[in-house]
PDB file of C-alpha atoms in Angstrom:
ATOM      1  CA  UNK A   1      16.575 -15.159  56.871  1.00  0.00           C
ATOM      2  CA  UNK A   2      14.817 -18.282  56.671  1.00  0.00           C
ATOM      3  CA  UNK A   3      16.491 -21.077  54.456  1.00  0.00           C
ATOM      4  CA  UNK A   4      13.581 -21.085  51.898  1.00  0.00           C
ATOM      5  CA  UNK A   5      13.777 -17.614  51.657  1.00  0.00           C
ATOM      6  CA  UNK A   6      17.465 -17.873  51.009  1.00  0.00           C
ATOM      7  CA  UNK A   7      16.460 -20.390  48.120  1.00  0.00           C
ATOM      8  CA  UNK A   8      13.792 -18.369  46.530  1.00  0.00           C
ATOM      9  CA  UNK A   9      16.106 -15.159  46.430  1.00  0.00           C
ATOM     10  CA  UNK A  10      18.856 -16.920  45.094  1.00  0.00           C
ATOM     11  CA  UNK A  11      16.469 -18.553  42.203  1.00  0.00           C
ATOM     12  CA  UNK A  12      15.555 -14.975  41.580  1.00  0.00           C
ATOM     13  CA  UNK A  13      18.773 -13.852  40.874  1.00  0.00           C
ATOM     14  CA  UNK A  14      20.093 -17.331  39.463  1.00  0.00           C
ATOM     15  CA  UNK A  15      16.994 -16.999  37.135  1.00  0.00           C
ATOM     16  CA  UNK A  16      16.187 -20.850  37.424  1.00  0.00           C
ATOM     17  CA  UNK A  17      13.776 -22.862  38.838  1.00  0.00           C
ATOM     18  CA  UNK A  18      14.607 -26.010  37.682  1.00  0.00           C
ATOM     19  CA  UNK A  19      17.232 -27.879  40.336  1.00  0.00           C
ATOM     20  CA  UNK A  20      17.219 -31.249  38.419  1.00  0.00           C
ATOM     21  CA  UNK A  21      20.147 -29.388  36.188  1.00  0.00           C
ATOM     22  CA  UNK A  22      23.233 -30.000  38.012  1.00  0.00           C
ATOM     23  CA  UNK A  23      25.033 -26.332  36.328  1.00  0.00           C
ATOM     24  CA  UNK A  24      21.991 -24.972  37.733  1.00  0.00           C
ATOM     25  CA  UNK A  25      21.749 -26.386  41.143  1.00  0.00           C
ATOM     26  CA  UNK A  26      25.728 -25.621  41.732  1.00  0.00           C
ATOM     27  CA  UNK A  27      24.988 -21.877  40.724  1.00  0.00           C
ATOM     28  CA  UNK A  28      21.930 -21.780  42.924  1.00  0.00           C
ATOM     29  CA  UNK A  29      24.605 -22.903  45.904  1.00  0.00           C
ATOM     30  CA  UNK A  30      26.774 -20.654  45.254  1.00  0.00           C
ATOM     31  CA  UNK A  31      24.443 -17.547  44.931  1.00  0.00           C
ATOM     32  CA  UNK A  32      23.299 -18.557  47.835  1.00  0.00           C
ATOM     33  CA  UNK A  33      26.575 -18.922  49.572  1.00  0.00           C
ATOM     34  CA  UNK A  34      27.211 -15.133  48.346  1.00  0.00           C
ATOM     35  CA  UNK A  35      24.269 -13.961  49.796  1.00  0.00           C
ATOM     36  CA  UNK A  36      25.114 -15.568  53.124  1.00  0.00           C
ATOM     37  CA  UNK A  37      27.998 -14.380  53.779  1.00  0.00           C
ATOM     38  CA  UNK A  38      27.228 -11.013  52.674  1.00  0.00           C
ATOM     39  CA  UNK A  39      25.185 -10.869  55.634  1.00  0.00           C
ATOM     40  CA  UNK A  40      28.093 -11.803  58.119  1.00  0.00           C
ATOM     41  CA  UNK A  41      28.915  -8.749  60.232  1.00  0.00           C
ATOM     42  CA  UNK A  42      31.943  -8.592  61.715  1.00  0.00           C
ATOM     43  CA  UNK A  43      33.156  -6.635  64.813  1.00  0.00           C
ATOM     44  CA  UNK A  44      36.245  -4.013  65.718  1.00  0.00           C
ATOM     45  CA  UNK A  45      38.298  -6.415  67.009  1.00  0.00           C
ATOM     46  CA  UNK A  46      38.175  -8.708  63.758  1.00  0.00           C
ATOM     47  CA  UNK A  47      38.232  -5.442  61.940  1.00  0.00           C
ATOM     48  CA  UNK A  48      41.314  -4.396  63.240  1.00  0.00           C
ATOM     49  CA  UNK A  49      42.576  -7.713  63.081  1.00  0.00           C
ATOM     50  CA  UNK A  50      41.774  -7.957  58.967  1.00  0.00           C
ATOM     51  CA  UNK A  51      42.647  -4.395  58.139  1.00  0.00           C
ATOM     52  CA  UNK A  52      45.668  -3.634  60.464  1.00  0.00           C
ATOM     53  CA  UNK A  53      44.183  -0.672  61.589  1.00  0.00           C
ATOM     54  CA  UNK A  54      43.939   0.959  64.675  1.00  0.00           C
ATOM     55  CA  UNK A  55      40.709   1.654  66.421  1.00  0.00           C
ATOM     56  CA  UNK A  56      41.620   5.475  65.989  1.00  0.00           C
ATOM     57  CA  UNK A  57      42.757   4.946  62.551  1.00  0.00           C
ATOM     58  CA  UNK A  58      38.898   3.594  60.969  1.00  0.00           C
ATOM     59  CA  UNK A  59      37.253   5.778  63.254  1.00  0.00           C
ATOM     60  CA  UNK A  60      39.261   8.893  61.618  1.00  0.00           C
ATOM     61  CA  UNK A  61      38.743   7.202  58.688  1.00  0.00           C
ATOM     62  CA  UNK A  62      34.928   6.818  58.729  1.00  0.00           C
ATOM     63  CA  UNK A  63      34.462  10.183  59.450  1.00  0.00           C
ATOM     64  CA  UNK A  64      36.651  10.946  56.403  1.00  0.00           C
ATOM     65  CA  UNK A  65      34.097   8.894  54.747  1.00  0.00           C
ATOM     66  CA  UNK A  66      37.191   6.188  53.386  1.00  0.00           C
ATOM     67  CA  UNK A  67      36.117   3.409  54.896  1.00  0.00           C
ATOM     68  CA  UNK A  68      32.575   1.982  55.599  1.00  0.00           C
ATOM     69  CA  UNK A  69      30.608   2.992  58.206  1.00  0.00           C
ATOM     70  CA  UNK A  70      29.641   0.612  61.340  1.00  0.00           C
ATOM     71  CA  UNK A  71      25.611  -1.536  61.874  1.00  0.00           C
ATOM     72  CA  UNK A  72      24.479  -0.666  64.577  1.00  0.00           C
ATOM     73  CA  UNK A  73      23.704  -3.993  66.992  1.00  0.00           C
ATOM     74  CA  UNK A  74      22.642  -2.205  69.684  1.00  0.00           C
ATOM     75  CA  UNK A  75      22.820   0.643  72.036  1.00  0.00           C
ATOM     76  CA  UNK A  76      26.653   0.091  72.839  1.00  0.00           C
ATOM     77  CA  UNK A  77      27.282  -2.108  69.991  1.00  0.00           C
ATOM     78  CA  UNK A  78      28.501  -1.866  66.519  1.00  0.00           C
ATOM     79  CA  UNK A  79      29.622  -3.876  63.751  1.00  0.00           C
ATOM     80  CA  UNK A  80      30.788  -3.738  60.182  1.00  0.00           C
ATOM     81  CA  UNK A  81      29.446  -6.166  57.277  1.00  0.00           C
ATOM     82  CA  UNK A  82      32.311  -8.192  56.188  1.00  0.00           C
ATOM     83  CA  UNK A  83      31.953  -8.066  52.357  1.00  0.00           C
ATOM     84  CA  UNK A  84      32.217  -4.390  53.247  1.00  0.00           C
ATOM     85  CA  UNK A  85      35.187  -4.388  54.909  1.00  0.00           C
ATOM     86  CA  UNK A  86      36.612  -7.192  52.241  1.00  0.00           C
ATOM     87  CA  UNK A  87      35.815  -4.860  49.606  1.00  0.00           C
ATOM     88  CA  UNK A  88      37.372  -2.218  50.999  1.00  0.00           C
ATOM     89  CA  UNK A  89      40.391  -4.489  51.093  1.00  0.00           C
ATOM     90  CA  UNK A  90      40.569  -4.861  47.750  1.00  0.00           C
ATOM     91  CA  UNK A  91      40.384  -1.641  46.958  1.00  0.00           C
ATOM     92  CA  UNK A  92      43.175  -1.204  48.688  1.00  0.00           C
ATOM     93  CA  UNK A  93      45.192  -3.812  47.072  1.00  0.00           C
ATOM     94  CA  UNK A  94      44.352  -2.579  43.653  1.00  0.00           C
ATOM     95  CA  UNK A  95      45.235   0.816  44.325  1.00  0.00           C
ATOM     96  CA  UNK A  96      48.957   0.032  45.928  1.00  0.00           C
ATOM     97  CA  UNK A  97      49.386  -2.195  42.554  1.00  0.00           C
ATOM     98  CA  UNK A  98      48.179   0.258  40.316  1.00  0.00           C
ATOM     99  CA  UNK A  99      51.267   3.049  41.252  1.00  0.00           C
TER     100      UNK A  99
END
C-alpha cells in the first residue's frame, strides 16, 4: 500500500481533510498507524513465541476453528496477521479474568 493511499484511507475513516488542525492531523497518524500494523503478518515461530503454543497445539486449534486461521505467502508458506493473533490474545485474557 502506497503511502498516499495509506493517507487517503485513513482521511476516510478519520472523516477530515483538513491537516492544518493539529487534533486532526494526530488522529489521521494514528489511524494510520492502526491500519499499518494491521497489515503486519506474523509467522509460526513468532506465533508460538506470543501465544505459548505449540505448533500442534494452533494447528489443533485452527481446525477447531478457536484460533485464526493462517495467509497464505506462498506455496510452502504461511503466516498469521498479527492484530489477529493479538486479538485473540485478549480474548484470552478477558476470559481467564472473567471466572
Amino acid at each position: 500500500m502506497g503511502a498516499q493511499m495509506g493517507k487517503n484511507i485513513a482521511h476516510f475513516i478519520v472523516g477530515t481533510r483538513s491537516p492544518g488542525c493539529s487534533g486532526a492531523l494526530q488522529q489521521e497518524l494514528i489511524v494510520t498507524e492502526q491500519i499499518q500494523n494491521a497489515l503486519v503478518i506474523i509467522r509460526r515461530k513468532q506465533v508460538e513465541a506470543r501465544t505459548g503454543l505449540s505448533r500442534s497445539s494452533i494447528y489443533a486449534a485452527i481446525k477447531a476453528g478457536t484460533f485464526p486461521a493462517p495467509v497464505s505467502l506462498g506455496e510452502k508458506s504461511v503466516g498469521w496477521l498479527q492484530h489477529e493473533i493479538d486479538g485473540w490474545i485478549a480474548a484470552r485474557v478477558a476470559a481467564s479474568r472473567e471466572q
